mmCIF file of C-alpha atoms and ligand atoms in Angstrom:
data_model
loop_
_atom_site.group_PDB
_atom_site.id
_atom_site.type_symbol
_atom_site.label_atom_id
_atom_site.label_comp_id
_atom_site.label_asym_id
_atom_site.label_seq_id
_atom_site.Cartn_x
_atom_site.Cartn_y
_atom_site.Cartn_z
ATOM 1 C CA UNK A 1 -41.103 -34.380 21.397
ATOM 2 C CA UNK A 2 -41.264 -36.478 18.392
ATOM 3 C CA UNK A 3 -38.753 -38.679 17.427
ATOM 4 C CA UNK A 4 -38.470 -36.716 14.381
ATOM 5 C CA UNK A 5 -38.243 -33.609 16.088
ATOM 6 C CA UNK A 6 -35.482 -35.203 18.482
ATOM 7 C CA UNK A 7 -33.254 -36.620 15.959
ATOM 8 C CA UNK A 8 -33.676 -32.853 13.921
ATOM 9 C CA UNK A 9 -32.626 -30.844 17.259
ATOM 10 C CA UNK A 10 -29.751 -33.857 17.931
ATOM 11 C CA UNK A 11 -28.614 -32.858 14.231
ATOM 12 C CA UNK A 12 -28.791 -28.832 14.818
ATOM 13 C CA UNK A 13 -26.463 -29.312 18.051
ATOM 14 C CA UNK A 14 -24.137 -31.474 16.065
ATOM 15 C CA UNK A 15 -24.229 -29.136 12.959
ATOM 16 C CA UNK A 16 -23.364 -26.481 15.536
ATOM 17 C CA UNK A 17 -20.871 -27.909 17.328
ATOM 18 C CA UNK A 18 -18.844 -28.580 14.512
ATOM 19 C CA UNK A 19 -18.902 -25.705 13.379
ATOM 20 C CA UNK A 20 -17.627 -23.952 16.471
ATOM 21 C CA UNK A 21 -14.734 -26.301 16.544
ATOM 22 C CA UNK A 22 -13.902 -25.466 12.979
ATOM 23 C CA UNK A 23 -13.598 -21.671 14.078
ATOM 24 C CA UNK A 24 -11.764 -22.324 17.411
ATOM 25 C CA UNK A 25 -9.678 -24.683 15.362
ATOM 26 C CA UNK A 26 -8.623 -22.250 12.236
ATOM 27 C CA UNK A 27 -7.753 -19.499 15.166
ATOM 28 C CA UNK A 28 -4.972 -21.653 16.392
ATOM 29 C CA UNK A 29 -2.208 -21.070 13.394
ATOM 30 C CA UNK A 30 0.896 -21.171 14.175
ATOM 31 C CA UNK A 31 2.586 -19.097 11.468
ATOM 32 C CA UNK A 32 0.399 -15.705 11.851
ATOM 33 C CA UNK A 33 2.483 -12.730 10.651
ATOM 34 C CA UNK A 34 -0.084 -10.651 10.876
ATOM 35 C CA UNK A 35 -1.366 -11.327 14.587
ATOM 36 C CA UNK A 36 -2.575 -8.411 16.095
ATOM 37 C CA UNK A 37 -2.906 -10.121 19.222
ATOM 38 C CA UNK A 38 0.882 -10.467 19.437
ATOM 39 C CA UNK A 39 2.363 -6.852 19.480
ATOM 40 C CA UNK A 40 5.870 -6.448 18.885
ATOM 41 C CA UNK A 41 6.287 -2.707 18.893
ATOM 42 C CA UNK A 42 5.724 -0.352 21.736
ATOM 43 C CA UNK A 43 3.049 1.031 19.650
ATOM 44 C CA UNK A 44 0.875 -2.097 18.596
ATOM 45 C CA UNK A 45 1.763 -3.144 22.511
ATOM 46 C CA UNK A 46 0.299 -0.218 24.173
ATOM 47 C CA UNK A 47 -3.124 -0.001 21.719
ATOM 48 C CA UNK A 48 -2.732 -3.958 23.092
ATOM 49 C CA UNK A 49 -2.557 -2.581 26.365
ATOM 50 C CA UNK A 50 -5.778 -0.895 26.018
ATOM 51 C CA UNK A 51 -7.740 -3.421 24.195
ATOM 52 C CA UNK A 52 -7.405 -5.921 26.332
ATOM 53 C CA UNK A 53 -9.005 -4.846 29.759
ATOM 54 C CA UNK A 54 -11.827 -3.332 27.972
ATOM 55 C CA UNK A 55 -11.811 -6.579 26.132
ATOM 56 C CA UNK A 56 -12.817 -8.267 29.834
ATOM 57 C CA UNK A 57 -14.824 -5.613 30.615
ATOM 58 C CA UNK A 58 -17.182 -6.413 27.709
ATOM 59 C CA UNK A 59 -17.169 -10.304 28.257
ATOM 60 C CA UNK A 60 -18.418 -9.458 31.699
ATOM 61 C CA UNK A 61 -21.179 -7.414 30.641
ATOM 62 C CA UNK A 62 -21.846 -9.990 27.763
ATOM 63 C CA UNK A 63 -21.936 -12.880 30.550
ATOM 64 C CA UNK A 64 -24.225 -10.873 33.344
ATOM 65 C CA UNK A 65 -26.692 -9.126 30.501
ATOM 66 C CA UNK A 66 -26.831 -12.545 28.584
ATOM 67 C CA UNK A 67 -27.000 -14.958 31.450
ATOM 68 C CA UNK A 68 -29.600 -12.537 33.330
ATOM 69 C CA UNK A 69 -31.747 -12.727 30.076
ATOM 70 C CA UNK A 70 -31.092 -16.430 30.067
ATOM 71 C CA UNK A 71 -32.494 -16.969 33.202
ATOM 72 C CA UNK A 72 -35.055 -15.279 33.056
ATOM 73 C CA UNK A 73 -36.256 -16.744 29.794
ATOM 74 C CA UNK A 74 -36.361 -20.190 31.514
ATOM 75 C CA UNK A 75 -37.168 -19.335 35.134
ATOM 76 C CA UNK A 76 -40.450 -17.366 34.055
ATOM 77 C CA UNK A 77 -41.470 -18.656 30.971
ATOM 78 C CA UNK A 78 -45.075 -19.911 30.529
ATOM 79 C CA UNK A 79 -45.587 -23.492 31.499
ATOM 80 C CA UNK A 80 -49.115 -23.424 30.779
ATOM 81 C CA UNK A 81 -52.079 -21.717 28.961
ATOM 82 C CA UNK A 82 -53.219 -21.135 32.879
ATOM 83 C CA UNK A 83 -50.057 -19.857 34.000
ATOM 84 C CA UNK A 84 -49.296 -16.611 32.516
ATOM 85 C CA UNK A 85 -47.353 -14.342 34.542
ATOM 86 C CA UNK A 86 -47.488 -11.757 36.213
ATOM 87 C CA UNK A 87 -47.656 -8.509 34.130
ATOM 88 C CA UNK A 88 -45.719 -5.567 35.228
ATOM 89 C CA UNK A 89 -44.605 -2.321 33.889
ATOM 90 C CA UNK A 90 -41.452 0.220 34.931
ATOM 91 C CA UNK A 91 -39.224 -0.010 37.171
ATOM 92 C CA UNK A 92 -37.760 3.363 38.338
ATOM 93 C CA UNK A 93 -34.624 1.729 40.969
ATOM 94 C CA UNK A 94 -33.508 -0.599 38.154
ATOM 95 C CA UNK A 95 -33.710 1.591 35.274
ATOM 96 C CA UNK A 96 -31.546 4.334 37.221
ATOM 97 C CA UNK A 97 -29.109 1.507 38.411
ATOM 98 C CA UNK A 98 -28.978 0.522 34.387
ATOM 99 C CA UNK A 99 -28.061 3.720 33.264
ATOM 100 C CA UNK A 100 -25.517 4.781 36.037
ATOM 101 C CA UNK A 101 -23.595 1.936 36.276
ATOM 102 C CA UNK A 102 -23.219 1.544 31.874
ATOM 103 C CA UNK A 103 -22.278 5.311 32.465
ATOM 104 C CA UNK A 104 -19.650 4.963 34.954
ATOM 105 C CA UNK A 105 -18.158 2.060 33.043
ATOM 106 C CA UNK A 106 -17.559 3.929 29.901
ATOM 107 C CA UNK A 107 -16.695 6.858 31.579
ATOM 108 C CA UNK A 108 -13.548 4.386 33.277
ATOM 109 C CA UNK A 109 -12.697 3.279 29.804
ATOM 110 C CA UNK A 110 -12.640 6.628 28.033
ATOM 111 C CA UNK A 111 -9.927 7.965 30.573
ATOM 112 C CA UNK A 112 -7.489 5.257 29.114
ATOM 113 C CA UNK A 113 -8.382 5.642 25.895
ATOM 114 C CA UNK A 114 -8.283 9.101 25.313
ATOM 115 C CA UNK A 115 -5.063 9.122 26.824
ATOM 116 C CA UNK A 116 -3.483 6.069 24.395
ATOM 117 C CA UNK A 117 -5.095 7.969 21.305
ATOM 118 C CA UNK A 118 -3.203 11.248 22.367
ATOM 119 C CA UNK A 119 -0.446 9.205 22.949
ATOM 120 C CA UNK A 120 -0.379 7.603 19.583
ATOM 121 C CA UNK A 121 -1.253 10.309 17.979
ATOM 122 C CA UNK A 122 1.836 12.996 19.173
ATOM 123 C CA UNK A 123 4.520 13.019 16.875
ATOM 124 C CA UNK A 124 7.714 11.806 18.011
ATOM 125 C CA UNK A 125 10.572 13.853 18.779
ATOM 126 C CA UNK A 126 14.053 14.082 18.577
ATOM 127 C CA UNK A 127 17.093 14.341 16.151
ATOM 128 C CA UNK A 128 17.188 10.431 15.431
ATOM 129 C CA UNK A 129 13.733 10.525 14.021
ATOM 130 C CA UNK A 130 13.045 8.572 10.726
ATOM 131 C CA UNK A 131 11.126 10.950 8.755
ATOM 132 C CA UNK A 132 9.007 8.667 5.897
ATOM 133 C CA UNK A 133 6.896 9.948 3.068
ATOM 134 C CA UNK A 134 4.449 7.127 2.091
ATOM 135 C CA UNK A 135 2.446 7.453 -0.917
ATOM 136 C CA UNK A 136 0.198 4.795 -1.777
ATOM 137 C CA UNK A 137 -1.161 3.827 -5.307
ATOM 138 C CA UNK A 138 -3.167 0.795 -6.972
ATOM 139 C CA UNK A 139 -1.149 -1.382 -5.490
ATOM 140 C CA UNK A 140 1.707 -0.833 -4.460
ATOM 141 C CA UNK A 141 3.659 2.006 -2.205
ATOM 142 C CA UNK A 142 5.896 4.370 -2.501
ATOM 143 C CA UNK A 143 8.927 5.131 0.345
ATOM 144 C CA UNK A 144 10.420 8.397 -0.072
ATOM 145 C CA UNK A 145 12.956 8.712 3.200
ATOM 146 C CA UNK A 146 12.841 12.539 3.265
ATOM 147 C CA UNK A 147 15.707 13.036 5.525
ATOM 148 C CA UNK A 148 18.046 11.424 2.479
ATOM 149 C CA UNK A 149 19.020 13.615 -0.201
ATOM 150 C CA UNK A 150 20.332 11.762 -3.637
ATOM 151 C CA UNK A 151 22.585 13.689 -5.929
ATOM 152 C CA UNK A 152 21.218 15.308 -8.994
ATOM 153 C CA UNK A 153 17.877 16.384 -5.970
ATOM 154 C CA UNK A 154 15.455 14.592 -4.467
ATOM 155 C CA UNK A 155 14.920 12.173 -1.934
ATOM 156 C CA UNK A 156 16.097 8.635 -1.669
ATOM 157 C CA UNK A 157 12.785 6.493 -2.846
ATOM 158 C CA UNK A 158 11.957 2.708 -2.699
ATOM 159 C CA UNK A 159 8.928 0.436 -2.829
ATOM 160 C CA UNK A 160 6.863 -1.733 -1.030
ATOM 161 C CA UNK A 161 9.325 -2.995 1.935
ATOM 162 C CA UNK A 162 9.809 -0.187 4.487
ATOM 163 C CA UNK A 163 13.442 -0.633 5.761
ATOM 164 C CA UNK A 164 14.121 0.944 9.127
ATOM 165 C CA UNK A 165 16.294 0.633 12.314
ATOM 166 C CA UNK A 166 15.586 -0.746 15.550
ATOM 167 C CA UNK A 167 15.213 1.624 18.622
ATOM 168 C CA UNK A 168 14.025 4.997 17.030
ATOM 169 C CA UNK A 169 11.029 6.097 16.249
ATOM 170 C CA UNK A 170 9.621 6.335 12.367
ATOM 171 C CA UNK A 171 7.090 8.934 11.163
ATOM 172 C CA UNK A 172 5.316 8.300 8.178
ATOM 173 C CA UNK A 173 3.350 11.306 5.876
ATOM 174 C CA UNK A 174 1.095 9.707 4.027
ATOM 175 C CA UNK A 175 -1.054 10.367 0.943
ATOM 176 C CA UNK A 176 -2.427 8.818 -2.128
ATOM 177 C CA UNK A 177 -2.039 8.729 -5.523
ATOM 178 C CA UNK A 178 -5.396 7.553 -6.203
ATOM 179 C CA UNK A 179 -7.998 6.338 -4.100
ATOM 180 C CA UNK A 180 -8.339 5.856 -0.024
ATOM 181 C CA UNK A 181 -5.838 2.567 1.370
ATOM 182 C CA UNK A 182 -5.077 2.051 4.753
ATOM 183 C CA UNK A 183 -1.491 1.443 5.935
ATOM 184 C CA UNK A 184 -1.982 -1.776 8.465
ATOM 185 C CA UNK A 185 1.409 -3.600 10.039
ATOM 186 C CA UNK A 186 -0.499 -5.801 12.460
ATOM 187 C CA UNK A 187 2.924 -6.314 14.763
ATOM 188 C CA UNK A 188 3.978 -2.428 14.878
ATOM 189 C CA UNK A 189 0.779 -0.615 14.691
ATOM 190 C CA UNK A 190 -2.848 0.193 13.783
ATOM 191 C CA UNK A 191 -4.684 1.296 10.982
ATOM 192 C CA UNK A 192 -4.206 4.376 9.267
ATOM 193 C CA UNK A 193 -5.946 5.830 6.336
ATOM 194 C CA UNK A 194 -4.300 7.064 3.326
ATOM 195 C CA UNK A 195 -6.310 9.675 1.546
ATOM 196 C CA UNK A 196 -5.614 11.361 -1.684
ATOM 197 C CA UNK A 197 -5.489 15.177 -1.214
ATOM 198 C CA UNK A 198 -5.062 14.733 2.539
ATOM 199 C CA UNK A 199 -2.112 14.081 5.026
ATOM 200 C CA UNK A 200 -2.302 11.296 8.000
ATOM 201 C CA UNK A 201 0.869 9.984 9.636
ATOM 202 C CA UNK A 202 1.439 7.157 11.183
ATOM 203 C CA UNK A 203 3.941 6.184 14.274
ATOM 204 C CA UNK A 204 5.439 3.293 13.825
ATOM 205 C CA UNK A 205 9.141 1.562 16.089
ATOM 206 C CA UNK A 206 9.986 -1.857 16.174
ATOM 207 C CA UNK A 207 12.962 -2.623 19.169
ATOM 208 C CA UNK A 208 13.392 -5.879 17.582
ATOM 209 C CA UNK A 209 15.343 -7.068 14.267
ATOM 210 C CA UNK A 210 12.502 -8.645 12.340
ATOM 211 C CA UNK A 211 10.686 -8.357 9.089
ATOM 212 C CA UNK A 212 6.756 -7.509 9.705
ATOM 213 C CA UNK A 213 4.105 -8.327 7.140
ATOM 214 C CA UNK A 214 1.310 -5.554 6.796
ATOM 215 C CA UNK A 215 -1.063 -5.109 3.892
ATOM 216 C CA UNK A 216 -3.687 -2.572 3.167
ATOM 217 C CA UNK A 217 -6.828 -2.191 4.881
ATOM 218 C CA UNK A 218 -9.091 -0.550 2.635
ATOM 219 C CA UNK A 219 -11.035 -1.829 0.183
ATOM 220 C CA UNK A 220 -9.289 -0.257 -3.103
ATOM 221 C CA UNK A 221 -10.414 -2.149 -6.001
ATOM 222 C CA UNK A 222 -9.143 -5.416 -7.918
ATOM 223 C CA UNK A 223 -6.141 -6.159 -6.396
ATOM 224 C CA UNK A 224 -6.760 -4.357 -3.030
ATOM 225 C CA UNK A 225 -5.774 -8.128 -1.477
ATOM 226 C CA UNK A 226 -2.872 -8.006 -3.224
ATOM 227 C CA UNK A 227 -1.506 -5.249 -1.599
ATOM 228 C CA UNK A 228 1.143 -6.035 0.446
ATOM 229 C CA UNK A 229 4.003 -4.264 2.167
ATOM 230 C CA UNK A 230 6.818 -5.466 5.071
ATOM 231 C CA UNK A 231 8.768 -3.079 7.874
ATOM 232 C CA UNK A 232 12.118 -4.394 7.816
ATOM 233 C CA UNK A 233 13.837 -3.417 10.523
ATOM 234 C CA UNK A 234 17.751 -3.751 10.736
ATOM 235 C CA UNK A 235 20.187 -2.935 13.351
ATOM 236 C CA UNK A 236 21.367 0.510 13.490
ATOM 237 C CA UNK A 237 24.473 -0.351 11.904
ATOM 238 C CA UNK A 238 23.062 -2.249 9.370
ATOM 239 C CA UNK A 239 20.552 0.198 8.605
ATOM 240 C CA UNK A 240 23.694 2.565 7.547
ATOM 241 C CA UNK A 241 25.010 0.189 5.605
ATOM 242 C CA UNK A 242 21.668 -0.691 3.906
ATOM 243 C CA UNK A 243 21.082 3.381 3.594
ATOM 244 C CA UNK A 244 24.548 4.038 1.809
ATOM 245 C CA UNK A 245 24.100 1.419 -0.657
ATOM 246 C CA UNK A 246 20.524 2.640 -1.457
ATOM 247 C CA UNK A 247 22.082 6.264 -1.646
ATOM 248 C CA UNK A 248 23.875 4.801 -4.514
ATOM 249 C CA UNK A 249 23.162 5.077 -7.993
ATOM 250 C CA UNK A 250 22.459 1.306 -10.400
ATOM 251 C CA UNK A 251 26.278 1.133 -12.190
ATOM 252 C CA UNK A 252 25.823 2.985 -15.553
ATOM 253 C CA UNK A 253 28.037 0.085 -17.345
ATOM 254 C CA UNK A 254 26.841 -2.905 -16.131
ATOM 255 C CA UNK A 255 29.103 -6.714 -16.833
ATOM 256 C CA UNK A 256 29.155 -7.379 -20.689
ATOM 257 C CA UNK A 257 26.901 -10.255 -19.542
ATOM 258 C CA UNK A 258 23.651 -8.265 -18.746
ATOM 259 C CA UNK A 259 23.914 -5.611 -21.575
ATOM 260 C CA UNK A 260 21.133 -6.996 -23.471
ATOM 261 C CA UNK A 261 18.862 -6.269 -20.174
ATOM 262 C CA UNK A 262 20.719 -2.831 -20.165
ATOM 263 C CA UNK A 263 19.691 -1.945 -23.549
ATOM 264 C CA UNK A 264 16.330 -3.316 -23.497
ATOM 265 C CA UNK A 265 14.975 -1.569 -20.450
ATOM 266 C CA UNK A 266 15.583 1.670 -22.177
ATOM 267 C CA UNK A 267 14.440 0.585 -25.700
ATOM 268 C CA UNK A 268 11.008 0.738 -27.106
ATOM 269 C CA UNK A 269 7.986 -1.730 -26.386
ATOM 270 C CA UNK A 270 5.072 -2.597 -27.824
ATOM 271 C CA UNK A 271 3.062 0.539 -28.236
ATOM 272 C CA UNK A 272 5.827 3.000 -27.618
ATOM 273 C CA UNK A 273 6.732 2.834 -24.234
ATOM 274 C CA UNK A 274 10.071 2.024 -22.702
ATOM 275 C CA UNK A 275 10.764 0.787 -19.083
ATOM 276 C CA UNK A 276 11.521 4.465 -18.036
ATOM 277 C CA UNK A 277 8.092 5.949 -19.208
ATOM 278 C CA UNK A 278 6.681 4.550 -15.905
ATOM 279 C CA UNK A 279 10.100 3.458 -13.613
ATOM 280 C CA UNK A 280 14.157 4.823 -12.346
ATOM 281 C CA UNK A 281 16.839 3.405 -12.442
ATOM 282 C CA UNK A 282 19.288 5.962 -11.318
ATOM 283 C CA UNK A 283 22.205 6.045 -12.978
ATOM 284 C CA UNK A 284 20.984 4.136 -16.248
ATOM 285 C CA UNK A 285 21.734 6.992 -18.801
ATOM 286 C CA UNK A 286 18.183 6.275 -20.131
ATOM 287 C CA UNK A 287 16.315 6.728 -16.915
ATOM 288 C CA UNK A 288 13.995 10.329 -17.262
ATOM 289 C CA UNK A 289 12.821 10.082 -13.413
ATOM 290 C CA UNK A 290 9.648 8.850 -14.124
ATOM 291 C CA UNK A 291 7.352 8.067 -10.844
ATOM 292 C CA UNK A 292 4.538 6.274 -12.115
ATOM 293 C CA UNK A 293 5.650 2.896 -11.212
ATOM 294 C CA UNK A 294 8.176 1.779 -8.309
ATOM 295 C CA UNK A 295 11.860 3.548 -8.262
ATOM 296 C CA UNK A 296 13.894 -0.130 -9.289
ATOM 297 C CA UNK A 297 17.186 1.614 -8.692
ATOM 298 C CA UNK A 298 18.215 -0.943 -6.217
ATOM 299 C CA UNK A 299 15.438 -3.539 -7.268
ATOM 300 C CA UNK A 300 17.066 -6.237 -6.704
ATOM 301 C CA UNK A 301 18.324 -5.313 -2.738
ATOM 302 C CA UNK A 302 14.607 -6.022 -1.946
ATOM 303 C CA UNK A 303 12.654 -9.579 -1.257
ATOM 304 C CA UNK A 304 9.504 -8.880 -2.954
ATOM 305 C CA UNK A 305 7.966 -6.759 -5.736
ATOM 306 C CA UNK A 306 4.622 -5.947 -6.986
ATOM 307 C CA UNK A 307 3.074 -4.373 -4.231
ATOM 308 C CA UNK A 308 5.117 -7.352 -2.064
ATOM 309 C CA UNK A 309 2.729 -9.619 -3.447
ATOM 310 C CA UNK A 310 5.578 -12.152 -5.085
ATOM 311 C CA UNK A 311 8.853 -12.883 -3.479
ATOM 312 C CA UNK A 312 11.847 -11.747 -5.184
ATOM 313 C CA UNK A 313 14.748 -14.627 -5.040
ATOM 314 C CA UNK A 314 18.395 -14.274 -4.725
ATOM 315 C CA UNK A 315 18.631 -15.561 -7.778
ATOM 316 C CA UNK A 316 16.149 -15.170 -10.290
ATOM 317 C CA UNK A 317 16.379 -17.713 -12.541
ATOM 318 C CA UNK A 318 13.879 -19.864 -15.032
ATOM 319 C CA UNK A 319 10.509 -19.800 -14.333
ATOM 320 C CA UNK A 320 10.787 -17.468 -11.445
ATOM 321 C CA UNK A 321 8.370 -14.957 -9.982
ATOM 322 C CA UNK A 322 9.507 -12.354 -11.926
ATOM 323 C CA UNK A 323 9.741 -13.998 -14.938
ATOM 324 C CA UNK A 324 6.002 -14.811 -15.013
ATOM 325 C CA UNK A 325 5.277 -11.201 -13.958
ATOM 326 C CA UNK A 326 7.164 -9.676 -16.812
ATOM 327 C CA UNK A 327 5.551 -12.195 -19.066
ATOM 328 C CA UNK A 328 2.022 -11.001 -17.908
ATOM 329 C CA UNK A 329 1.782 -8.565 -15.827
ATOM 330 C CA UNK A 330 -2.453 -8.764 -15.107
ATOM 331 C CA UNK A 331 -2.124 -11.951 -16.031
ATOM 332 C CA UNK A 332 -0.216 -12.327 -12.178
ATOM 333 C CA UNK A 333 -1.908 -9.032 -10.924
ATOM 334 C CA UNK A 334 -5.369 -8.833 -11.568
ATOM 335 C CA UNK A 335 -5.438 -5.095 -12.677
ATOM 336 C CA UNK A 336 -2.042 -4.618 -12.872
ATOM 337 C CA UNK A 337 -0.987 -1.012 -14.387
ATOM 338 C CA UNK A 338 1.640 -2.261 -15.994
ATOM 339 C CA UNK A 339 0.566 -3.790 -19.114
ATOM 340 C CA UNK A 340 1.706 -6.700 -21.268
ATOM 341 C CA UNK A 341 3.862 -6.374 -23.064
ATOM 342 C CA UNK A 342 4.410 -9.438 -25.151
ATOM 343 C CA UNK A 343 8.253 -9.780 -24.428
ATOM 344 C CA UNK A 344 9.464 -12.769 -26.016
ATOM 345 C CA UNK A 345 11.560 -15.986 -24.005
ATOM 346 C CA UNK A 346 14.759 -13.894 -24.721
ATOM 347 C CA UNK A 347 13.858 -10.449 -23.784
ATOM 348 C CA UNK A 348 12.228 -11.576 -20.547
ATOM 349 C CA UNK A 349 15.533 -13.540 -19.606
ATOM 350 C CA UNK A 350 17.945 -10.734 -20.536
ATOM 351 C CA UNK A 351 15.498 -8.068 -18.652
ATOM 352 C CA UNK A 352 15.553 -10.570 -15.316
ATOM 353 C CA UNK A 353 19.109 -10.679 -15.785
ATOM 354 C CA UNK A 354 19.878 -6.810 -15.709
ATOM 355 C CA UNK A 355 17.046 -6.486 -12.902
ATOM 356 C CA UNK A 356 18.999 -8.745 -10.562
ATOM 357 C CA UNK A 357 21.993 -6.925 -10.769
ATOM 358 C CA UNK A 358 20.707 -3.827 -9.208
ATOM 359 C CA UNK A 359 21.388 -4.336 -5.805
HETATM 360 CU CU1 LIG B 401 -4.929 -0.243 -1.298
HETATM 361 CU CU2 LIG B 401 -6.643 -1.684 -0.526
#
């Protein structure tokens, strides 16, 4: 070798080793909310379950297929233009030993799986069921908990964070509005598709008090990344409480201090619309029911809006999240449906005002 050629190679191994280092290092975060490797429900634990010994399995095969090919590489490669090897061709014992034994393996690891899929798949049973209609658009979701029915009709509906109790079992329907998402909370469970004009469900518990960070898996145009969603899920008791306040309607006379929001929300906008051609707020006397964007009845009960891409603080106040949202909304939200509307300083305070009192 040249000492070119040496100090080139010495330079490749560096090069490479660095790199690998950089990969092993950026896998070692602490804060990873979305860690599939660290299952919290009984779902996400048993599709754990199954992906780890066939995980094992693989690196084996990797190693002995690899290594084998390694070794051979080196042991009979040609050391000189005299030496070529020996040439053969076929070998009936080996190639049968090849295909049985790759054969048997898989056969092992379907048994397992089939029976986790089936398993994951069933839907869950009982009278303490949570019964969830998801419906997912660009980019946010939808939450219509079809077990709860709100006076006037219809079900109870919120956005974005899925609130449910510990220790019982929650069955999503799912569909879209618009184009195919995927419903992903790392911690509770796998991916599931959410087609429009089709139904898929998903199975989803979480034991554990906790708030679990999910987002969509599917590719779903501009702000597909900004598609967010958490599982909240609260003890049983607090789940009640949470339910009955949700149940609730937004108070139709809110304090003389947010009455400029009041009014405003149902007045009209910059080309025509008001807040209710697209949103609810029950209980507003200007609210028509409209579905087209997020139910904000009790808006302000949640910790994140937009498709749970912005945190939603306690209190909202200045410069805040939502204030720059309801300045611009694709300004924020590349793609946002929700236009802008060119609210002045004043409207945008008195509308963040009146939005934090729904809780
Ligand atoms: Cu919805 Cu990606």
């Amino acid at each position: 070798m040249t000492g070119r050629n040496a100090r080139r190679s010495r330079r490749t191994v560096w090069t490479a080793l660095v790199t690998l280092l950089g990969l092993v290092a950026v896998a070692c975060a602490r804060n990873a909310p979305q860690d599939t490797l660290s299952p919290v429900g009984p779902i996400a634990r048993q599709e754990d379950h199954l992906f780890r010994p066939v995980f094992w399995i693989a690196v084996a095969v990797f190693v002995l297929v690899e290594g084998l090919l390694v070794v051979a590489l080196i042991k009979f490669r040609q050391r000189s233009a005299a030496d070529a090897p020996k040439q053969t061709h076929g070998n009936q014992r080996l190639e049968i030993l090849w295909t049985i034994i790759p054969a048997m393996l898989l056969a092992g690891i379907a048994i397992p799986t089939v029976l986790t899929i089936w398993d994951v798949a069933a839907k869950p049973v009982g009278s303490n069921v949570v019964n969830v209609k998801v419906t997912a658009h660009q980019w946010w979701w939808e939450y219509e908990y079809t077990d709860q029915k709100i006076q006037g009709g219809g079900n109870l509906k919120t956005a974005n964070e899925l609130v449910i109790p510990t220790g019982r079992w929650v069955y999503l329907t799912m569909t879209s509005a618009d184009v195919i998402h995927s419903y992903w909370v790392p911690k509770l469970a796998g991916k599931q598709d959410v087609i429009p004009g089709r139904i898929t469900h998903l199975k989803l518990r979480s034991n554990d008090p906790g708030v679990f960070r999910g987002q969509c898996a599917e590719f779903c145009a501009l702000s597909h990344a900004n598609m967010r969603l958490r599982v909240i899920a609260y003890p049983e008791q607090q789940f009640d409480d949470w339910l009955a306040r949700e149940m609730g309607p937004a108070s139709a006379n809110p304090p003389p201090a947010n009455a400029a929001g009041f009014g405003l929300v149902a007045s009209p906008l910059q080309g025509g619309n008001t807040c209710f051609s697209c949103h609810t707020i029950r209980g507003h006397p200007g609210s028509a029911g409209s579905a087209v964007g997020p139910d904000l009845t009790h808006f302000a009960s949640r910790t994140s809006f937009a498709g749970s891409m912005f945190d939603l603080a306690p209190e909202e106040l200045g410069r805040t999240n939502l204030y720059n949202w309801l300045e611009n909304p694709p300004g924020v939200k590349p793609g946002s449906i929700m236009p802008d509307y060119n609210l002045t300083d004043e409207q945008i305070d008195a509308l963040v005002a009146y939005l934090m009192t729904l809780k």
